[in-house]
Amino acid sequence: MTKTLVIGATGTVGGLVLAEAVRRGADVRALVRNKERANLPDTVEVVQGDLADREAVAGALRGVDSAFYVSPHETNEVEIATIFGQEAERAGARLVFGGFHIEDDDAREAAGRAIPAYVPKLKLAAFLASTDTRPAMVSITNFAQNDEVFRADIEAGTFPTPLHPGGVNRIDLRDAAEVLTDALVDVSFAAGSYQLVGPESLNGEQSAQVWAEELGRPVVYTGGDPEWRRAFERRLSGQKLVDWIRSFELLSAAPIPTTEAEVATMTKLLGHAPRTLRDYVRDSVA
């Protein structure tokens, strides 16, 4: 049985990874800020601590075989990722990262020049990739589950998240959680960089149409409205609001196409075809 630590267990990505690891019978520990609010399964060992507290991080990593790290929406994200990577290395734990990573140095530098706001995220991922932890660096495209943040807007008839007219690859995070959990519990899962994708690229109008058909009522795309940021301000706050606005500014400015080769690789990793946005929306509505 694998002993694994999950960071972000009360969040979207980490929560799905934790659920998948528990489903498979892994021995799961979660590091959370507040144990009383965590509301995690009884089988999960819950420890309280802050990622900026090196002692708490070292304690949480003690005795684990692997650890999942997703960077929280914090201004000190590079500092806390550095602490985590260093302590995972000392603990001898395999590190699995879920987020945004560019392996090639030149490409990463070019991306930093093009997107200055993303330099800290690129920097922290590059550091984690350099650690002696057999790291699996997993990049994930646009989450279908992001739509849940705007569920009230969608049910009221508007889809407010901007997506490029040429389409953006959208992934059901349940698929990502399966691959991330494989990396956590399977010792034969190779270290390296992985790009996880959904089976198709969709724009805002197409995404809104999927919701409309599954809800059985009209949903209009409003992400092209110059005021789309107001919808984000109603649903998000703090650094998370800043990060999401930056991300969706990019998603509205450039398409993320889907290639047959990427889908074939994802299918091989999963052992089944990746879920579509419609699969996610249908299950969510149900």
GROMACS .gro file of N, CA and C in nm, residues 5 30 93 123 188 213:
model
   18
    5LEU      N    1   0.082   1.180   0.029
    5LEU     CA    2   0.038   1.308   0.084
    5LEU      C    3  -0.026   1.389  -0.027
   30ALA      N    4  -0.353   1.419   0.425
   30ALA     CA    5  -0.378   1.550   0.366
   30ALA      C    6  -0.327   1.658   0.461
   93ALA      N    7   1.045   1.133  -0.087
   93ALA     CA    8   0.912   1.112  -0.143
   93ALA      C    9   0.910   1.145  -0.292
  123LYS      N   10   0.863   2.948  -1.283
  123LYS     CA   11   0.982   2.933  -1.199
  123LYS      C   12   0.963   2.822  -1.096
  188SER      N   13   0.618   0.227  -1.116
  188SER     CA   14   0.672   0.216  -1.252
  188SER      C   15   0.636   0.336  -1.339
  213GLU      N   16  -2.809   2.264  -2.379
  213GLU     CA   17  -2.874   2.138  -2.419
  213GLU      C   18  -2.893   2.045  -2.301
   0.00000   0.00000   0.00000
